[in-house]
CSV table of C-alpha atoms in Angstrom, one decimal:
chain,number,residue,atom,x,y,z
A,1,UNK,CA,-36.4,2.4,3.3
A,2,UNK,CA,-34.0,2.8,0.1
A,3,UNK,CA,-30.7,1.3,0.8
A,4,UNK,CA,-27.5,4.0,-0.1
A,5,UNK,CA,-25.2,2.8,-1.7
A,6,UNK,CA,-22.2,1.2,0.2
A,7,UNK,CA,-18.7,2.7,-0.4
A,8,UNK,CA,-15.7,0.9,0.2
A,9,UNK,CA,-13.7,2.5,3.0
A,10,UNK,CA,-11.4,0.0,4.5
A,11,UNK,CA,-7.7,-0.1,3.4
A,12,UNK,CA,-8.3,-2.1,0.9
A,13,UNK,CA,-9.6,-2.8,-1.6
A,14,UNK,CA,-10.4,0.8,-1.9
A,15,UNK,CA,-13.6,2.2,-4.7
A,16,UNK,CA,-12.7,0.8,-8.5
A,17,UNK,CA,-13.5,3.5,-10.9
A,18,UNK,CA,-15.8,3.0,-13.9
A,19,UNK,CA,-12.9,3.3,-16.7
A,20,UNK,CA,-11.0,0.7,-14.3
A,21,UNK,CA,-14.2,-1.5,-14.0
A,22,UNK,CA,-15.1,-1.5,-18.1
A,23,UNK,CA,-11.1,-2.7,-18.6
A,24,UNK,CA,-12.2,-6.0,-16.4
A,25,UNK,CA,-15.0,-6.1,-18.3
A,26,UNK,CA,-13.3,-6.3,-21.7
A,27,UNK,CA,-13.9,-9.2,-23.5
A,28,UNK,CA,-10.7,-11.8,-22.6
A,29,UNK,CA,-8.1,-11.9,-25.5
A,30,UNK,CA,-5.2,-14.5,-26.0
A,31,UNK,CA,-2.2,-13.6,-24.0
A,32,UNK,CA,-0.2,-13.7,-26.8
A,33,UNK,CA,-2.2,-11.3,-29.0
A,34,UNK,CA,0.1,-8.3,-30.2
A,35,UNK,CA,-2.1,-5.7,-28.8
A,36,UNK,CA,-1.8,-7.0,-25.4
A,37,UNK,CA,1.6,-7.8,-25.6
A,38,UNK,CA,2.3,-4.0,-26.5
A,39,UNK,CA,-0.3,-3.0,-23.6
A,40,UNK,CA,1.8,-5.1,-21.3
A,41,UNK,CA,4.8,-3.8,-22.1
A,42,UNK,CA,3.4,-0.1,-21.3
A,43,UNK,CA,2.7,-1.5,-17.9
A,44,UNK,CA,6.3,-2.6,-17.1
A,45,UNK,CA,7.3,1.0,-18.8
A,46,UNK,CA,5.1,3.2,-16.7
A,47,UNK,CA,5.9,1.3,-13.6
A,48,UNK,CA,9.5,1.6,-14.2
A,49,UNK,CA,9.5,5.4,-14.8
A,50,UNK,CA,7.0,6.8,-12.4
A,51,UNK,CA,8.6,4.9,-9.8
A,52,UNK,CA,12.3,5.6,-11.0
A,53,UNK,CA,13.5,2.1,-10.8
A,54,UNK,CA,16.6,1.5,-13.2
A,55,UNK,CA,16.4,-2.2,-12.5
A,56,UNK,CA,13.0,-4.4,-13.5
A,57,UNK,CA,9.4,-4.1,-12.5
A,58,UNK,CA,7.2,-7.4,-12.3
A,59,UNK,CA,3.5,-7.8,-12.8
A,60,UNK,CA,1.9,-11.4,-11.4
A,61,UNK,CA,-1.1,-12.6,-10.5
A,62,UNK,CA,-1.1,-12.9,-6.8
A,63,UNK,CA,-1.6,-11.3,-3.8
A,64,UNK,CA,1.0,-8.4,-1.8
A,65,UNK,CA,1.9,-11.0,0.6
A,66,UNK,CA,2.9,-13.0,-2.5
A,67,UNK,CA,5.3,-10.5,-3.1
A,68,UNK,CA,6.3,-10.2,-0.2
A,69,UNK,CA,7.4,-13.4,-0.7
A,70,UNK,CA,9.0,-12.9,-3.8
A,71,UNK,CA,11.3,-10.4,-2.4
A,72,UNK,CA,12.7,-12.3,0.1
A,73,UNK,CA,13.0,-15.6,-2.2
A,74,UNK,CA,15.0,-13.9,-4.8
A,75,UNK,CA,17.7,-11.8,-2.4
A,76,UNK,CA,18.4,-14.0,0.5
A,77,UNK,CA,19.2,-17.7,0.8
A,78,UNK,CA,19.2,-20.0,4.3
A,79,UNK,CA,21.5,-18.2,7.1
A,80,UNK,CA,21.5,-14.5,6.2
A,81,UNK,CA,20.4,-12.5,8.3
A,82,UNK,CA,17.7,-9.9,8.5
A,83,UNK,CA,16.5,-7.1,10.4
A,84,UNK,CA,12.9,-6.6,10.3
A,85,UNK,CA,11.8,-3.0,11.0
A,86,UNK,CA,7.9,-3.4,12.4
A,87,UNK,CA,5.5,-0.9,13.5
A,88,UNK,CA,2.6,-3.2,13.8
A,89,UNK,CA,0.7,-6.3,12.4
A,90,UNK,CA,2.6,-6.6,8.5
A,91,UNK,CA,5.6,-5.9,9.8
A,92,UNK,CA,5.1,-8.8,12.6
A,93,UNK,CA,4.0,-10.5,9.1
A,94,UNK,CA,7.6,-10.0,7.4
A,95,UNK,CA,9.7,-10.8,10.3
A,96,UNK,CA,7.5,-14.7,10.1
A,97,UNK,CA,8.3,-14.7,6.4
A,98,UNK,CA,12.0,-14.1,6.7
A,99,UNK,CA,11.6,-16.9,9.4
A,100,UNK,CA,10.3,-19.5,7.7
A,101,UNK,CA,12.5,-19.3,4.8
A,102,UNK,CA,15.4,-19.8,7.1
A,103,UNK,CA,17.0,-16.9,7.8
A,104,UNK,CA,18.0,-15.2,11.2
A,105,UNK,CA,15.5,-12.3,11.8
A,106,UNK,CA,16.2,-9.7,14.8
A,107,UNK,CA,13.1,-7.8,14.7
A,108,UNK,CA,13.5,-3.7,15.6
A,109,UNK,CA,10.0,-3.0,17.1
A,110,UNK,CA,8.0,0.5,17.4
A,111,UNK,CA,4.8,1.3,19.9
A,112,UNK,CA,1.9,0.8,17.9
A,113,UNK,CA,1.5,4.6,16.5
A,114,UNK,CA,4.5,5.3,16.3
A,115,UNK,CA,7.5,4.5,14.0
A,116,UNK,CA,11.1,3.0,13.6
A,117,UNK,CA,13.3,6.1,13.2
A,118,UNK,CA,16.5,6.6,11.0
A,119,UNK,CA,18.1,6.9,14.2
A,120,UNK,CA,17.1,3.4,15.8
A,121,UNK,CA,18.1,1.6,12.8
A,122,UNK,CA,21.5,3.3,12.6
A,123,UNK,CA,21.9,2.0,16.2
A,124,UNK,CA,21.0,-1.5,15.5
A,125,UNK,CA,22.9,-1.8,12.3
A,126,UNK,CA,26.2,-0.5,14.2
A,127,UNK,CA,26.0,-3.9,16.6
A,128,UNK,CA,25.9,-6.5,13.7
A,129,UNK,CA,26.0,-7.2,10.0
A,130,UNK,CA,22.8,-7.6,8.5
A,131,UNK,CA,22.4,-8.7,4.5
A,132,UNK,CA,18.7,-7.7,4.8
A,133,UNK,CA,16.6,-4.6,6.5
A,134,UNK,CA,13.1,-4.7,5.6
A,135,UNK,CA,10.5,-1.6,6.3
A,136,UNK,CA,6.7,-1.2,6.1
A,137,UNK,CA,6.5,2.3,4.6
A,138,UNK,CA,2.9,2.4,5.4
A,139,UNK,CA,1.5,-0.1,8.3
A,140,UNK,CA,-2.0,-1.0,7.3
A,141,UNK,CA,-2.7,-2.1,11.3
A,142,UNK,CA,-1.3,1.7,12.9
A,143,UNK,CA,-1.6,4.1,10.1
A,144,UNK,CA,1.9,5.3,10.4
A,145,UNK,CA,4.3,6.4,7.5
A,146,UNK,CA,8.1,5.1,8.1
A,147,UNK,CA,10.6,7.7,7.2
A,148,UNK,CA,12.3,5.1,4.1
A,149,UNK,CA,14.2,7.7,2.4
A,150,UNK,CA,16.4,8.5,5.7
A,151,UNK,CA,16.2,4.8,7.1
A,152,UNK,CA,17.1,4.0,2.9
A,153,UNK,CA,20.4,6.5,3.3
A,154,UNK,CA,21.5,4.3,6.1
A,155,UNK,CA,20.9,0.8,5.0
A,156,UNK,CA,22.3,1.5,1.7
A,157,UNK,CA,25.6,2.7,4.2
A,158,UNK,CA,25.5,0.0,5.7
A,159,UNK,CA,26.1,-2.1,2.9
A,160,UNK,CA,22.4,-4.6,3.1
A,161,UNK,CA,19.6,-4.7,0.7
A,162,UNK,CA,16.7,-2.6,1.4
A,163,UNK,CA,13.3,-4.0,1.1
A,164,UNK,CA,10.3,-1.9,1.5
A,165,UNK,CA,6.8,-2.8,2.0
A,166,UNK,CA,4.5,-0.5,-0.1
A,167,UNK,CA,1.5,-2.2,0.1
A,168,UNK,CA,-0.6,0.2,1.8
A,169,UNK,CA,1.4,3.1,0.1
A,170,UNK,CA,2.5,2.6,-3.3
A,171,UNK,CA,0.4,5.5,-5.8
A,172,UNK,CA,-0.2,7.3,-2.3
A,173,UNK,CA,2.7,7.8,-0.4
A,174,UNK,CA,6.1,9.3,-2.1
A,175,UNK,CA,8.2,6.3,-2.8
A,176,UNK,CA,10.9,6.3,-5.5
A,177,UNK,CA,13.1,3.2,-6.1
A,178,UNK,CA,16.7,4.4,-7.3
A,179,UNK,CA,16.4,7.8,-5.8
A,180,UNK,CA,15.5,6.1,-1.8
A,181,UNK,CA,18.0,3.3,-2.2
A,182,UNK,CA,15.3,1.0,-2.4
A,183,UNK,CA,16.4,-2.6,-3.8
A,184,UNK,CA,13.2,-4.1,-3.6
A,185,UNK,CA,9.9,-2.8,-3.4
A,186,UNK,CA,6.6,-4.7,-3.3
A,187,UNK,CA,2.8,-3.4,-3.6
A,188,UNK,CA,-0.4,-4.9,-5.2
A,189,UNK,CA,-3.4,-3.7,-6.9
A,190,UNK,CA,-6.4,-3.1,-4.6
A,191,UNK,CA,-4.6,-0.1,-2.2
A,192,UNK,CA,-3.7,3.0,-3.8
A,193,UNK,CA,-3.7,2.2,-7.7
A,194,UNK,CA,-7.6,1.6,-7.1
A,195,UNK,CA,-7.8,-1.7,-8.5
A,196,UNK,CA,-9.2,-4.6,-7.3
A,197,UNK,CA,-7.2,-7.5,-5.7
A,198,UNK,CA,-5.3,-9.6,-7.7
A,199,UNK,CA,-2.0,-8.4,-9.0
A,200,UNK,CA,1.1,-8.4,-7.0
A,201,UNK,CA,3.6,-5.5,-8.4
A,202,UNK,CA,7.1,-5.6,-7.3
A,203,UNK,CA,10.1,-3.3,-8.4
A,204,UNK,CA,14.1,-4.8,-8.2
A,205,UNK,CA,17.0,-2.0,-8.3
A,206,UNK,CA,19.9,-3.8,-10.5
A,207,UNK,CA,21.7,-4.6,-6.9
A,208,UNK,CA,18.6,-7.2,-6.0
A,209,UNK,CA,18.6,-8.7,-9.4
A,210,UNK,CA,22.6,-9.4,-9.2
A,211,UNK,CA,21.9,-11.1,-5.9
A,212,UNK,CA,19.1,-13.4,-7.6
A,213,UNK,CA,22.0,-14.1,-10.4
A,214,UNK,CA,24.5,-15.0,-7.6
A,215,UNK,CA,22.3,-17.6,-5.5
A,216,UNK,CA,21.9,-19.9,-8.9
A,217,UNK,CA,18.8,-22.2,-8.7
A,218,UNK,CA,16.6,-21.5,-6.2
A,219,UNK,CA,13.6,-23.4,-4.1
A,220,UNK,CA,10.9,-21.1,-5.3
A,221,UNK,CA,9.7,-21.6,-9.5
A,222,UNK,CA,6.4,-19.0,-9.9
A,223,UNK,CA,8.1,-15.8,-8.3
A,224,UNK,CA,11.6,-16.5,-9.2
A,225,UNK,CA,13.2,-13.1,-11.1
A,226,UNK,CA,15.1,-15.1,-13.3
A,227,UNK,CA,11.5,-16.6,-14.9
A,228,UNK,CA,10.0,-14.1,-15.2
A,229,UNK,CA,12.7,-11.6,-16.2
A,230,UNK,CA,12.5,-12.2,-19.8
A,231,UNK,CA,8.3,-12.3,-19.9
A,232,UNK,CA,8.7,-8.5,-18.3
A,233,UNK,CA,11.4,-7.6,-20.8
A,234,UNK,CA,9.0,-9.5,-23.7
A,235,UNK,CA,5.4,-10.2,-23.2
A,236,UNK,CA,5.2,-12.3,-25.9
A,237,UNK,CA,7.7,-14.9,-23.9
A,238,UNK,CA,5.7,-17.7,-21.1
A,239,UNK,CA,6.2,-18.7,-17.8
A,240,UNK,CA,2.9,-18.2,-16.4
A,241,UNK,CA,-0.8,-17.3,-17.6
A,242,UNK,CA,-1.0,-13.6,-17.3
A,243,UNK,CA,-4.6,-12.2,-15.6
A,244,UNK,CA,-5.1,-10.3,-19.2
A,245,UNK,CA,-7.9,-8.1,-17.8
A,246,UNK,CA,-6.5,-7.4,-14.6
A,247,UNK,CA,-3.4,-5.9,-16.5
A,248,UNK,CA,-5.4,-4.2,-18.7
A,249,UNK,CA,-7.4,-2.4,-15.3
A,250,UNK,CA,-3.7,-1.7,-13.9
A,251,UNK,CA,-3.1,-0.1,-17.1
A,252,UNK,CA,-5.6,2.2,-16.8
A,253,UNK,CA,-4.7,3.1,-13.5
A,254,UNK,CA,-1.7,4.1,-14.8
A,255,UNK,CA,-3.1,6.7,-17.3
A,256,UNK,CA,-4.9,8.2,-14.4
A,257,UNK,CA,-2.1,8.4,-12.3
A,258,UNK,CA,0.0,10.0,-15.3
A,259,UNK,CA,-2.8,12.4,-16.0
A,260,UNK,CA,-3.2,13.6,-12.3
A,261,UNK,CA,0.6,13.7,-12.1
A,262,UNK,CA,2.8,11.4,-9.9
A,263,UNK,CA,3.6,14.3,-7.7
A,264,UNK,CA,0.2,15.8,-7.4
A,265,UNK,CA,-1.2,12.3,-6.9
A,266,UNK,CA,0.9,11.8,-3.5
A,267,UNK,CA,0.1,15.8,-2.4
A,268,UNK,CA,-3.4,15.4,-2.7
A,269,UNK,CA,-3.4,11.9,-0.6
A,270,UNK,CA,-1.4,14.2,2.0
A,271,UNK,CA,-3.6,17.2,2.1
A,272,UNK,CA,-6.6,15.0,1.8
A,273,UNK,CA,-5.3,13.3,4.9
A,274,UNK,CA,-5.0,16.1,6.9
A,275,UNK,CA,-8.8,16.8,6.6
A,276,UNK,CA,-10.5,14.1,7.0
A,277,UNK,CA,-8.4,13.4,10.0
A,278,UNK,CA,-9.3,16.4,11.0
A,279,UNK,CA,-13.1,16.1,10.4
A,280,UNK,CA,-12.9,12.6,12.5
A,281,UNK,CA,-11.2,14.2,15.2
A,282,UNK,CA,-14.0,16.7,15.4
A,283,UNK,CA,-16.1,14.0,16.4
A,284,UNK,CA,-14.4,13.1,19.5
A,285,UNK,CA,-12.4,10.7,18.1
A,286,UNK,CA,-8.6,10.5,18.5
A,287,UNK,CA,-6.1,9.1,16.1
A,288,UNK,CA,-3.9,6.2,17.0
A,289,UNK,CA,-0.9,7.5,15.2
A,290,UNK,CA,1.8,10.2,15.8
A,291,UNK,CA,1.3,13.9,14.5
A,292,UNK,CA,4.8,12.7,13.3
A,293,UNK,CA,4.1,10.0,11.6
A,294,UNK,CA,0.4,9.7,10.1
A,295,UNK,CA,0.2,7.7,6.9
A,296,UNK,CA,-1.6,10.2,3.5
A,297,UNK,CA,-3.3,6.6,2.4
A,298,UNK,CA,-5.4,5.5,5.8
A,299,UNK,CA,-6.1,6.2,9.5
A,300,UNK,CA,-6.8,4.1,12.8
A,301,UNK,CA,-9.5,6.1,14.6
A,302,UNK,CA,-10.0,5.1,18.3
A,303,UNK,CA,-13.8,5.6,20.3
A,304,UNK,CA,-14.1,8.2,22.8
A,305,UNK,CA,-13.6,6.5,25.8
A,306,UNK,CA,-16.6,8.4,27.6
A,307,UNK,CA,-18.8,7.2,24.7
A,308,UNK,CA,-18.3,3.4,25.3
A,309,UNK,CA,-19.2,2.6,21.9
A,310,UNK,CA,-19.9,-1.4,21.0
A,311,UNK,CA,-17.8,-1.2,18.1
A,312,UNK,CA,-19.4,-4.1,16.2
A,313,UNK,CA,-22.6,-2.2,16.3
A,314,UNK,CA,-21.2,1.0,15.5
A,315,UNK,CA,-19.2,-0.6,12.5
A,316,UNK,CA,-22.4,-2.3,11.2
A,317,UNK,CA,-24.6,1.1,11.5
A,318,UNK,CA,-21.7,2.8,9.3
A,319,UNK,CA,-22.5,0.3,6.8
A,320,UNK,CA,-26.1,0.7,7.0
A,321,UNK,CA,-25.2,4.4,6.3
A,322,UNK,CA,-23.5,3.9,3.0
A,323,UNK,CA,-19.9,3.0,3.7
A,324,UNK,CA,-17.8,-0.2,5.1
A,325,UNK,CA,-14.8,0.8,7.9
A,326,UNK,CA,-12.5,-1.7,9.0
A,327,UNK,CA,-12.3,-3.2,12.5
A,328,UNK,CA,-8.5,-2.5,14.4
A,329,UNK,CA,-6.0,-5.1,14.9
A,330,UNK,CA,-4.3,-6.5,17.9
A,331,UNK,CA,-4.3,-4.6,20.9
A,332,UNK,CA,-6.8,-2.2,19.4
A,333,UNK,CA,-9.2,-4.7,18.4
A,334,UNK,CA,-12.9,-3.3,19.4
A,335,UNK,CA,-11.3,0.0,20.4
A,336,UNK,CA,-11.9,2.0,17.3
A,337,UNK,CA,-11.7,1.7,13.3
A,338,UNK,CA,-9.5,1.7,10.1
A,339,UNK,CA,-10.7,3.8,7.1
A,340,UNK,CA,-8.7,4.3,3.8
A,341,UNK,CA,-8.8,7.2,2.2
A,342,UNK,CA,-6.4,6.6,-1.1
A,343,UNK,CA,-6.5,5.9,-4.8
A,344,UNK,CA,-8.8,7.6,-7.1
A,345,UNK,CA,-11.1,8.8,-4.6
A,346,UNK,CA,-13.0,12.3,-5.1
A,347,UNK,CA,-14.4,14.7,-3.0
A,348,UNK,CA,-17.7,13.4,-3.4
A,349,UNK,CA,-16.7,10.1,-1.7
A,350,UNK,CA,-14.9,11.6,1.2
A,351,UNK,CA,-18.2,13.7,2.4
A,352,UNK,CA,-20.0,10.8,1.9
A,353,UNK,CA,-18.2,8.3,4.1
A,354,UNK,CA,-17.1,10.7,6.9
A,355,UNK,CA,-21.1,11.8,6.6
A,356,UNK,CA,-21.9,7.9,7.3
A,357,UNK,CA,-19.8,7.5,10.2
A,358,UNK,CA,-21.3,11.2,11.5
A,359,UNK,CA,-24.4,9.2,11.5
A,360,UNK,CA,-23.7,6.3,12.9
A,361,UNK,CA,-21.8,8.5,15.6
A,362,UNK,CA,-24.9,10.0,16.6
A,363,UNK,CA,-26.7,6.8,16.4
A,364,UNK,CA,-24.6,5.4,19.1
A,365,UNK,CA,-24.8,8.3,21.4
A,366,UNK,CA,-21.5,10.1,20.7
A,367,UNK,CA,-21.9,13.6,21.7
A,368,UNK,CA,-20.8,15.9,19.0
A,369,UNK,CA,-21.7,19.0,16.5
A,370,UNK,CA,-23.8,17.5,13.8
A,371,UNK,CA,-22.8,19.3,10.1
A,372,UNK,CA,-19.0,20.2,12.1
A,373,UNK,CA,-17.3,17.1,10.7
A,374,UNK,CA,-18.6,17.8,7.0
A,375,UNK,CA,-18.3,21.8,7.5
A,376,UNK,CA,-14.1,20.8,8.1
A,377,UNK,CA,-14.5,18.9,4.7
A,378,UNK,CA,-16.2,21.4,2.6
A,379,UNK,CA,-13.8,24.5,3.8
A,380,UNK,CA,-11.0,22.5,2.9
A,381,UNK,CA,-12.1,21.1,-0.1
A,382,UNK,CA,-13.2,24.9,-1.5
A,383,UNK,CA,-9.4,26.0,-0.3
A,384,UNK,CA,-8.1,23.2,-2.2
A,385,UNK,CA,-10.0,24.5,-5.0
A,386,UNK,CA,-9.0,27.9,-4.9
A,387,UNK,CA,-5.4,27.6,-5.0
């Protein structure tokens, strides 16, 4: 039998375009050749503007946890204190970070599916002084969205730097720096700029990189601002070996975010969300988060109960069908699946993959409408068409 071809569905990495692909297939050139340097320096530009930030954005090689990392390293010494907003596994992550460099961490917690509110971090932030709230816009383990311009409103208030977590959102998910009171926000390549991994991208508001000035020397050399502030501002300038290729891919993403149009880019991830949530949903599966608070860039799906589905075999048959789903974290490990659905994905991908797990679905022995799950797709994708 002809093997299909297997598309990438998990929350990352998400499907690499060709025109993204043939950029990390360019032949390397020196770092310090003139038309990289000027290519570079369109990188840090577009970043800057698309995402409103009035401060400085920063391109590295390195992962999203990295800069995670680097946020924290560059704002906050030993002793200050942090409240960590978590609606699942990453936001568990950040509350470790803050940890282990030092500082005291109260952790504001959310069911899984559902999401810190505006109103439970006003709360918290009226019983003590924080110098640091961080928030996972979108929690890769849940699928839920956190409401960061509202929460941003009342952090900024409240006088602490705001650090947001855009991983799973950035390119997908509305997020503006200056405009959200957003002094630090971190991302990498692989989610929603449809890259693959290997960059971390942060953005610092002008407040963050005032606090880096006023800690002086810090533990922390490869993701300290104040080395690599003056290789963003000038390319030409060294502190690290940039990955040349990688930049040149992000680059590209960039066009095609500019050509879709920053604002159309994060209305298609939201209507595109809405059906093939619904499509799943047709099948008998249910979603693990909120109505309120469903992420536009990826979904947890649970099993139907009835259907006790192995999910290991069911996750492995979607694969034989032509797509890879990601297993659930914690709690909902073996109860259902993750699937992206962001970046520069197309129609034509979407049918596919929710076609592969309509397969596999029957495969296992779910009872549902064959065609139903697809039919969902195909209205709403003619709709989307027509207006």
């Amino acid at each position: 039998m002809l093997k299909p071809h297997r598309l990438v569905m998990i929350p990352g990495p998400t499907p690499v375009v060709r025109s993204i692909q043939d950029q990390m297939g360019r032949e390397t050139i020196a770092f310090g050749d003139p038309d990289f340097i000027e290519d570079f320096k369109s990188v840090v530009r577009d970043l800057k503007e698309l995402w409103q930030c009035s401060g400085q954005a920063f391109v590295l090689a390195g992962s999203g946890t990295l800069a995670m990392e680097m946020a924290i390293a560059n704002i906050s010494k030993a002793g200050d204190k942090a409240l960590v907003c978590s609606n699942g596994f990453f936001g568990d992550r950040y509350a470790e970070i803050c940890r282990r460099r030092g500082l005291k961490v109260d952790v504001l917690s959310a069911e899984w599916g559902s999401s810190v509110t505006p109103e439970d971090v006003k709360n918290k932030l009226s019983e003590s002084k924080y110098d640091i709230v961080t928030v996972t816009h979108v929690e890769t383990s849940t699928g839920v969205m956190a409401p960061i311009d509202e929460i941003g409103k009342i952090v900024q208030e409240h006088g602490a730097l705001f650090v947001v977590d855009g991983v799973a959102a950035s390119g997908g998910a509305e997020e503006y720096v200056d405009p959200m009171g957003i002094d630090v926000l971190i991302s990498c390549s692989q989610k929603a700029f449809g890259v693959a991994p290997g960059l971390a991208i942060l953005w610092a508001s002008k407040k963050a990189l005032e606090k880096r000035r006023s800690l002086g020397t810090i533990l922390d050399s490869y993701m300290d601002f104040e080395k690599w502030l003056p290789v963003m501002e000038d390319p030409s300038k060294y502190w690290g070996t940039h990955p040349i290729n990688m930049i040149w891919a992000l680059k590209e993403s960039l066009r095609i975010i500019k050509e879709e149009g920053i604002k159309e880019r994060y209305a298609r991830h939201a209507r595109q969300a809405v059906m093939v949530d619904e499509a799943i949903a047709s099948m008998g599966f249910s979603i693990l988060a909120d109505k309120n608070f469903r992420a536009p860039t990826l979904s947890v799906y649970l099993y139907p109960k009835e259907a006790n589905v192995d999910d290991a075999k069911f996750r492995a048959l979607v694969a034989e069908e032509g797509a890879y789903i990601a297993s659930c974290l914690g709690d909902y490990a073996g109860k259902g699946f993750r699937m992206g659905h962001m970046g520069n994905i197309d129609k034509h991908i979407l049918i596919s993959a929710v076609a592969a797990i309509e397969r596999a679905a029957m495969r296992v022995g779910i009872k549902l409408e064959p065609g139903k799950a697809l039919g969902i797709l195909q209205s709403g994708f003619v709709e989307e068409s027509s207006n």
